[in-house]
XYZ file of C-alpha atoms in Angstrom:
549
model
C 4.000 1.433 53.359
C 5.727 0.425 56.429
C 9.235 1.281 56.900
C 12.085 -0.938 57.858
C 15.452 -0.333 59.249
C 18.332 -1.176 57.489
C 18.994 -4.437 59.508
C 15.376 -5.765 59.300
C 15.172 -4.991 56.035
C 17.527 -7.764 54.659
C 15.544 -10.171 56.789
C 12.310 -9.260 56.142
C 12.948 -8.659 52.290
C 14.496 -12.387 52.056
C 11.497 -13.787 53.666
C 9.134 -12.229 51.740
C 11.223 -12.801 48.521
C 11.711 -16.750 48.954
C 7.816 -17.030 48.933
C 7.482 -14.531 46.141
C 10.467 -16.508 43.994
C 8.352 -19.558 44.243
C 5.584 -17.794 42.693
C 7.593 -16.192 40.151
C 9.287 -19.684 38.892
C 5.607 -21.176 38.606
C 4.312 -17.994 36.506
C 4.272 -19.715 33.152
C 2.225 -22.598 34.444
C -0.215 -20.558 36.401
C -0.974 -17.899 33.803
C -2.140 -20.918 31.529
C -4.623 -21.610 34.345
C -5.566 -17.613 34.765
C -6.800 -17.897 31.346
C -9.437 -20.188 31.698
C -10.774 -19.010 35.115
C -11.401 -15.399 33.142
C -11.752 -12.134 35.159
C -10.964 -13.927 38.659
C -7.479 -15.369 37.502
C -6.834 -11.811 36.181
C -7.671 -10.082 39.564
C -5.482 -12.666 41.242
C -2.517 -11.902 39.176
C -2.973 -8.279 39.533
C -2.647 -8.623 43.274
C 0.755 -10.580 42.974
C 2.002 -8.016 40.606
C 0.931 -5.112 43.602
C 2.735 -7.335 45.983
C 5.673 -7.948 44.023
C 5.904 -4.190 43.482
C 6.266 -3.956 47.383
C 8.717 -6.561 47.506
C 10.916 -5.003 44.797
C 11.060 -1.539 46.786
C 12.382 -3.115 49.762
C 15.151 -5.361 47.708
C 18.611 -3.731 48.035
C 20.745 -4.307 44.588
C 23.335 -6.310 47.270
C 20.362 -8.886 48.038
C 21.057 -12.434 46.781
C 17.918 -12.628 45.241
C 18.045 -9.526 43.434
C 19.637 -10.849 39.953
C 16.853 -13.868 40.703
C 14.115 -11.460 40.655
C 15.477 -9.597 37.791
C 15.858 -12.218 35.515
C 12.406 -13.630 36.265
C 10.493 -10.349 35.597
C 12.696 -10.373 32.448
C 11.020 -13.567 31.507
C 7.534 -12.242 32.444
C 7.944 -8.980 30.439
C 9.107 -11.420 27.155
C 5.806 -13.143 27.513
C 3.431 -10.020 28.029
C 5.688 -8.173 25.229
C 5.103 -11.229 22.536
C 1.300 -11.333 23.717
C 0.933 -7.674 22.780
C 3.122 -7.828 19.616
C 0.671 -11.029 18.358
C -2.006 -8.464 18.243
C 0.159 -6.184 15.537
C -0.634 -6.734 11.814
C 2.034 -7.154 9.024
C 0.962 -5.476 5.814
C 2.854 -6.304 3.036
C 3.746 -3.217 0.288
C 5.099 -3.277 -2.979
C 6.057 -0.306 -4.645
C 7.196 0.237 -8.540
C 8.719 2.999 -10.291
C 9.133 3.344 -13.788
C 9.935 5.903 -16.412
C 8.010 3.938 -19.086
C 9.562 6.528 -22.347
C 5.492 7.126 -23.615
C 5.619 3.212 -24.663
C 2.968 0.871 -24.234
C 2.415 -1.517 -21.466
C 4.798 -4.827 -22.114
C 3.088 -8.114 -22.373
C 4.008 -9.455 -19.034
C 4.737 -7.853 -15.357
C 4.904 -11.096 -13.324
C 8.431 -10.611 -12.442
C 7.717 -6.897 -11.909
C 4.883 -7.587 -9.458
C 6.680 -10.458 -7.934
C 3.405 -12.606 -8.619
C 5.077 -15.838 -8.550
C 6.591 -15.099 -5.384
C 6.908 -18.055 -2.705
C 5.893 -15.712 0.416
C 2.484 -14.225 1.216
C 0.771 -12.483 -1.192
C 1.163 -8.514 -1.150
C -1.731 -6.392 0.646
C -1.029 -3.223 -1.504
C 0.485 -2.298 -4.937
C 1.846 1.144 -5.383
C 2.930 1.938 -9.132
C 4.386 5.191 -9.981
C 5.172 5.776 -13.711
C 6.686 8.723 -15.491
C 6.533 9.721 -18.819
C 3.241 7.875 -19.629
C 2.311 9.067 -23.280
C 0.835 12.495 -22.632
C 0.366 13.728 -26.301
C -2.708 15.835 -26.357
C -4.586 13.285 -28.484
C -3.916 10.466 -25.798
C -4.362 12.972 -22.872
C -7.829 13.890 -24.106
C -8.846 10.192 -24.343
C -7.318 9.536 -20.968
C -9.350 12.097 -19.564
C -12.574 10.514 -20.778
C -11.486 6.987 -20.255
C -8.924 5.236 -18.256
C -5.617 5.433 -19.998
C -4.052 2.352 -21.086
C -1.536 1.679 -18.276
C -4.303 1.659 -15.595
C -6.356 -0.815 -17.690
C -3.350 -2.622 -18.075
C -2.729 -2.947 -14.417
C -6.448 -3.724 -13.570
C -6.472 -6.559 -15.683
C -3.792 -8.015 -14.331
C -4.647 -7.660 -10.605
C -8.336 -7.566 -10.606
C -8.643 -11.498 -10.948
C -6.066 -11.837 -8.159
C -8.674 -9.799 -5.889
C -7.279 -6.447 -5.884
C -9.197 -3.277 -6.246
C -7.875 0.007 -7.635
C -8.195 2.233 -4.566
C -6.927 5.427 -6.042
C -5.385 6.937 -8.940
C -3.715 10.484 -9.794
C -2.485 11.993 -13.253
C -0.541 15.032 -14.213
C 0.490 14.764 -17.779
C 2.933 12.096 -18.052
C 2.883 11.297 -14.214
C 0.713 8.503 -13.057
C 0.332 7.048 -9.489
C -1.798 3.966 -9.115
C -2.814 2.236 -5.745
C -4.247 -1.424 -5.715
C -5.515 -2.975 -2.533
C -6.754 -6.355 -1.366
C -10.573 -6.451 -0.951
C -10.045 -7.247 2.647
C -8.414 -3.871 3.631
C -11.330 -1.745 1.967
C -13.032 -1.150 5.353
C -9.995 -0.061 7.191
C -8.943 2.717 4.793
C -10.182 5.995 5.058
C -9.647 9.770 3.969
C -8.225 9.063 0.615
C -7.003 12.382 -0.963
C -5.083 13.000 -4.070
C -2.731 16.254 -4.834
C -0.428 17.076 -7.691
C 2.428 19.664 -8.161
C 3.547 21.364 -11.196
C 7.399 22.413 -11.150
C 8.070 22.470 -14.971
C 8.490 25.825 -16.476
C 8.588 27.688 -13.011
C 5.368 25.938 -12.003
C 3.328 26.368 -14.657
C 3.671 23.161 -16.679
C 3.231 19.390 -15.193
C 5.908 17.736 -17.460
C 7.759 18.008 -14.043
C 6.769 17.613 -10.565
C 4.739 15.009 -8.392
C 1.672 13.576 -7.602
C 0.523 12.593 -4.450
C -2.159 9.975 -2.875
C -2.428 10.191 1.077
C -4.742 7.586 3.278
C -5.385 6.521 6.714
C -4.372 2.929 6.768
C -5.601 0.995 10.133
C -5.783 4.241 11.563
C -2.419 5.301 10.455
C -1.696 8.182 8.125
C 0.275 7.097 5.122
C 1.294 9.314 1.984
C 3.071 8.133 -1.364
C 4.808 10.697 -3.418
C 5.733 10.037 -7.169
C 8.149 12.559 -8.564
C 10.042 13.265 -11.938
C 12.472 16.090 -11.266
C 14.551 18.012 -13.646
C 16.978 16.074 -15.796
C 21.040 16.714 -16.442
C 23.994 16.466 -14.490
C 24.263 20.184 -13.573
C 20.711 20.640 -12.057
C 20.881 19.106 -8.615
C 20.039 22.326 -6.714
C 17.085 22.576 -9.124
C 15.962 19.036 -8.043
C 16.406 19.753 -4.326
C 14.422 23.012 -4.702
C 11.653 21.065 -6.743
C 11.432 18.254 -4.088
C 11.018 20.888 -1.347
C 8.091 22.554 -3.122
C 6.359 19.440 -3.540
C 6.723 18.525 0.273
C 5.409 21.803 0.857
C 2.110 21.182 -0.827
C -1.022 21.191 1.110
C -4.069 19.164 0.467
C -7.071 21.198 -0.293
C -9.324 19.579 2.332
C -9.344 20.444 5.857
C -7.967 18.569 8.805
C -5.612 16.920 6.442
C -2.294 16.687 7.724
C 1.013 18.122 5.888
C 2.926 15.894 3.829
C 5.807 15.527 6.573
C 3.176 15.194 9.409
C 2.040 11.747 7.913
C 3.509 8.769 10.261
C 4.785 7.222 7.001
C 5.662 8.918 3.713
C 7.058 7.075 0.898
C 9.057 9.068 -2.068
C 9.929 7.530 -5.455
C 10.286 8.005 -9.071
C 12.485 9.347 -11.654
C 14.610 11.757 -9.429
C 17.381 12.064 -12.157
C 20.132 12.471 -9.533
C 23.570 11.401 -11.347
C 26.716 10.119 -10.622
C 29.292 12.943 -10.349
C 32.909 13.622 -10.904
C 33.619 10.008 -12.184
C 34.200 9.980 -15.894
C 32.044 7.215 -17.964
C 34.590 4.714 -18.316
C 35.103 4.172 -14.778
C 31.574 4.102 -13.840
C 31.062 1.597 -16.533
C 34.067 -0.301 -15.419
C 32.906 -0.272 -11.659
C 29.621 -1.583 -12.979
C 30.985 -4.387 -15.072
C 32.757 -5.555 -11.979
C 29.925 -5.120 -9.620
C 31.638 -2.745 -7.589
C 28.773 -0.412 -7.051
C 30.058 0.778 -3.604
C 32.953 2.570 -5.530
C 30.256 4.994 -7.075
C 28.215 5.413 -3.918
C 30.075 8.385 -2.550
C 29.363 10.191 -5.652
C 25.758 9.670 -6.176
C 24.117 13.026 -5.900
C 21.242 12.034 -3.926
C 23.751 10.433 -1.440
C 25.826 13.657 -1.374
C 22.791 15.511 -0.857
C 21.567 13.517 2.082
C 24.973 14.628 4.131
C 24.261 18.195 3.579
C 20.450 18.860 3.529
C 18.610 18.385 6.594
C 15.272 17.425 5.269
C 16.794 14.495 3.035
C 18.640 13.275 6.227
C 15.093 12.050 7.671
C 14.592 9.894 4.392
C 15.994 6.444 4.325
C 16.942 4.128 1.379
C 17.991 0.678 0.674
C 21.512 0.156 -0.636
C 21.953 0.329 -4.228
C 22.923 -3.471 -4.849
C 22.003 -3.401 -8.483
C 23.176 -1.757 -11.419
C 22.317 1.912 -12.368
C 18.990 2.112 -14.121
C 19.592 4.568 -16.935
C 20.425 5.033 -19.617
C 19.831 1.902 -21.855
C 19.363 1.028 -25.384
C 15.686 -0.146 -26.099
C 15.113 -3.680 -25.549
C 18.345 -4.506 -24.239
C 20.404 -4.402 -21.266
C 23.474 -2.419 -22.858
C 24.156 1.141 -21.738
C 23.728 3.984 -24.094
C 25.577 3.149 -27.234
C 23.350 5.107 -29.921
C 25.057 8.295 -31.586
C 22.716 11.332 -30.640
C 22.145 14.109 -32.962
C 21.777 17.904 -31.086
C 21.165 20.978 -32.265
C 23.261 22.089 -35.626
C 23.852 18.065 -35.718
C 26.810 17.957 -33.400
C 27.131 14.598 -31.865
C 26.114 14.517 -28.149
C 28.116 12.573 -25.684
C 26.799 9.208 -24.722
C 24.840 9.516 -21.211
C 26.873 8.212 -17.937
C 24.723 5.466 -16.142
C 22.976 6.758 -13.120
C 20.487 5.791 -10.422
C 18.018 7.748 -11.455
C 15.047 5.719 -10.289
C 14.734 5.302 -6.459
C 12.424 4.634 -3.469
C 12.923 6.190 -0.012
C 10.912 6.383 2.855
C 10.433 8.573 6.136
C 8.726 7.218 9.282
C 7.797 10.357 11.543
C 8.423 8.843 14.926
C 12.023 7.981 13.782
C 12.625 11.558 13.134
C 11.010 12.881 16.291
C 13.463 10.149 18.159
C 16.169 11.651 16.269
C 15.877 15.073 17.114
C 14.731 14.377 20.901
C 17.675 12.244 21.266
C 15.242 9.974 23.741
C 14.064 6.584 23.739
C 10.560 6.342 22.250
C 7.811 4.524 24.418
C 6.037 1.333 23.611
C 2.941 3.192 23.366
C 4.599 5.608 20.366
C 5.993 3.072 18.565
C 2.946 1.856 16.948
C 4.109 1.167 13.305
C 7.652 0.352 11.696
C 8.803 -0.232 8.322
C 11.164 -2.794 6.837
C 12.446 -3.026 3.499
C 12.379 -6.678 2.288
C 13.773 -6.071 -1.227
C 15.153 -3.332 -3.306
C 15.856 -4.260 -6.877
C 15.967 -3.567 -10.503
C 14.261 -5.527 -13.180
C 16.663 -5.696 -16.151
C 14.583 -7.865 -18.389
C 12.130 -4.837 -19.272
C 13.250 -2.839 -22.452
C 10.510 -1.039 -23.345
C 12.215 2.488 -22.407
C 15.701 3.619 -21.620
C 15.048 3.024 -18.162
C 14.701 -0.157 -15.939
C 11.907 -0.469 -13.298
C 12.805 -0.268 -9.824
C 10.853 -2.239 -6.962
C 10.796 -1.943 -3.424
C 9.093 -4.502 -1.070
C 8.030 -3.433 2.261
C 7.028 -4.953 5.615
C 4.582 -2.428 7.487
C 4.361 -3.958 10.989
C 1.506 -1.984 12.875
C -0.698 -1.930 15.698
C -4.338 -1.398 14.221
C -5.839 1.592 15.372
C -8.918 0.751 13.639
C -9.949 -2.953 13.863
C -13.937 -2.731 13.321
C -15.149 -2.051 9.935
C -17.955 0.926 10.135
C -20.283 -1.396 8.324
C -21.094 -4.932 8.345
C -23.444 -6.440 5.766
C -24.429 -9.440 4.000
C -27.122 -10.897 1.383
C -30.488 -12.148 3.127
C -31.552 -15.666 2.000
C -30.810 -17.207 -1.411
C -30.267 -14.702 -4.357
C -31.504 -14.971 -7.906
C -33.023 -12.862 -10.470
C -36.613 -14.583 -10.178
C -37.431 -12.233 -7.210
C -36.565 -9.258 -5.333
C -33.525 -9.551 -2.836
C -32.849 -8.250 0.595
C -29.268 -7.031 2.116
C -28.682 -6.364 6.050
C -26.336 -3.819 7.386
C -25.557 -2.499 10.721
C -23.303 0.420 11.427
C -21.099 1.330 14.468
C -22.686 3.935 16.679
C -20.705 6.890 15.391
C -20.625 6.326 11.782
C -21.641 9.473 9.740
C -24.336 8.146 7.621
C -25.661 10.003 4.521
C -28.430 9.925 2.444
C -26.261 9.780 -0.424
C -24.509 6.492 1.005
C -25.221 3.190 -1.383
C -24.826 -0.468 -1.432
C -22.883 -1.772 -4.709
C -23.348 -5.291 -6.100
C -19.877 -6.016 -7.572
C -18.252 -9.307 -9.006
C -15.862 -10.577 -7.125
C -13.197 -9.497 -9.855
C -14.284 -5.903 -9.683
C -11.544 -3.238 -10.734
C -12.567 -0.330 -8.882
C -15.414 1.576 -7.036
C -17.509 2.383 -10.049
C -17.491 -1.279 -11.692
C -20.551 -2.046 -9.952
C -23.391 -4.224 -11.424
C -26.194 -2.245 -9.747
C -26.650 -0.412 -6.617
C -29.452 0.542 -3.802
C -29.643 3.597 -1.994
C -29.408 3.007 1.786
C -32.326 5.594 2.434
C -34.511 5.429 -0.695
C -34.491 1.570 -0.806
C -34.809 0.660 3.035
C -37.711 -1.256 3.827
C -36.976 -1.609 7.472
C -34.915 -0.710 10.268
C -34.297 -1.228 13.930
C -31.541 -0.338 16.743
C -29.503 -3.262 15.619
C -29.723 -3.448 11.870
C -31.289 -2.163 8.696
C -32.528 -3.928 5.573
C -32.547 -2.670 1.866
C -33.875 -4.175 -1.105
C -32.887 -4.688 -4.756
C -35.553 -5.384 -7.376
C -35.174 -8.423 -9.356
C -34.791 -6.985 -12.591
C -31.338 -5.647 -11.356
C -29.909 -9.007 -10.550
C -27.951 -10.718 -13.149
C -29.569 -13.661 -14.902
C -26.752 -15.816 -15.334
C -25.776 -15.559 -11.720
C -22.280 -16.080 -10.559
C -19.990 -15.014 -7.399
C -20.390 -11.482 -6.030
C -19.663 -9.482 -3.107
C -21.573 -6.250 -1.587
C -19.705 -3.189 -0.624
C -21.185 -0.069 1.445
C -19.834 3.302 0.075
C -19.751 6.200 2.273
C -20.322 9.260 0.576
C -18.974 11.331 3.919
C -15.791 9.161 3.804
C -15.468 8.924 -0.098
C -14.539 5.480 0.447
C -15.895 1.578 0.683
C -16.375 1.440 4.460
C -17.979 -2.454 4.395
C -17.556 -5.537 2.556
C -19.412 -8.880 2.730
C -18.107 -12.378 2.210
C -18.360 -13.482 -1.250
C -21.574 -15.195 -2.149
C -23.477 -16.882 -4.927
C -26.382 -15.611 -7.135
C -28.406 -18.456 -8.721
C -28.803 -18.309 -12.632
C -32.546 -17.521 -13.498
C -34.093 -20.993 -14.251
C -37.008 -19.286 -15.951
C -34.747 -17.771 -18.392
C -32.404 -20.929 -18.728
C -35.741 -22.907 -19.404
C -37.039 -20.279 -22.109
C -33.302 -20.240 -23.618
C -33.244 -24.139 -23.611
C -36.869 -24.172 -24.959
C -35.991 -21.690 -27.735
C -32.905 -23.805 -28.575
C -34.964 -26.971 -28.886
C -37.128 -25.114 -30.953
C -34.400 -23.852 -33.420
C -32.975 -27.300 -33.462
C -36.512 -28.893 -34.649
C -36.804 -26.176 -37.430
C -33.333 -26.832 -38.763
C -34.143 -30.487 -38.738
C -37.385 -30.378 -40.474
C -35.609 -28.041 -43.111
C -32.975 -30.626 -43.456
C -35.707 -33.358 -44.041
C -37.467 -31.279 -46.552
C -34.161 -30.548 -48.341
C -33.490 -34.341 -48.481
C -37.169 -35.229 -49.684
C -36.933 -32.589 -52.568
């Protein structure tokens, strides 16, 4: 670029700037017309931006137009920033932690899952339970079949369009994840793990169960923990949690727990309120002065000292401590308990044992580097919308705690690996066809299959029938393939269904069709009607014969 003397710079930059300011003032109106002219409009805009850069380099901070240019540029960045932000996605997540004390599911969980909420529906439910009944007879039965709690939540959520995405259990610890159908093609690399910490790592009555995944290209990990009890075991709780964090997934190329973009940690963490006596604690609770107890909460105290805990965030404890209650009551521990040798134990001091925390990797890196993150790095954020306990559930001596989160993210994965749809009208009167196409880099396998599911299906194995994509293929070209299903496998009664493509390599559903109708089998219906008519006529004849007799 040509150089200017200090004398000429003011005159030339002023002359150039007056013309440019006129363009900047009309930025909004012209940008609307550019959008209609396509690439030529964008090219013209780039040329003007290049000219503006040249102008800005020649503007001194003392020039009168400096402030005007800065203000107008700020407006332009606001417009562009909003446009980029519009491409981000809001994902609503609801986490439940509940020590159920070996009890059976309650009759209703509408409040617990916020099913009557006036806001948008949740995209994902993450349910962490502790002390699920794990007596040997129950546990062996649950290994062969789904446990009562899994069946219960599937029964509640599947009619609302949620599928059980994953689950993992270790004795009394259970972690369940449910997600809306629409998100299935964008959730990959689902893996589970568990870590025993009871009896020096040999027993699973304490420890953690973990599910991790890639969610729209972002790595997310959930850990449900049950840590050692009792006031004096703070150090043991911290040691056990560190051990759980050090757990590695068996599969290759899976990041460590702390390397995930977002990590959620919840469960019966068993931290207590230190130093204060039981009467002061209960009086503070009765007066709703919970803040008087926060500084002596063992987890809050540990977060000030332990570096690895300082990276975790928790919402304010604006609810009553969730332990220990009399059953089916909101009254704290009044029962006289008998211990060994029949001496009375002290009543338990209330405590916030049930907690939900989270950690965002980029925020931790930002803190350690003490530098601003660029917009490119900030592709996901977490907002806590609600952190409450639910006092109306009394099946155990713990009250459940829920956290509702908003994940705001820039989708790094926005196109399904497979798109599929039914061909023509479907019914059990004839064989049917499925068309599907995959993205170029999709790692297909001979073990991939397409399942036919009712729209209210509960989990990936809840299919009506399926077809192997290789064995049942009848046509193929560069754009799409066709697979057939036999008429014998199509439900006679019809109804509303979806098709799902399951990838053996990815161990997940990577494509799902729009819901569609299967027509009832008319031949079968006519046969049933004829049979009913014959049966009715026989009954009429028998009645007439009886009357004549």
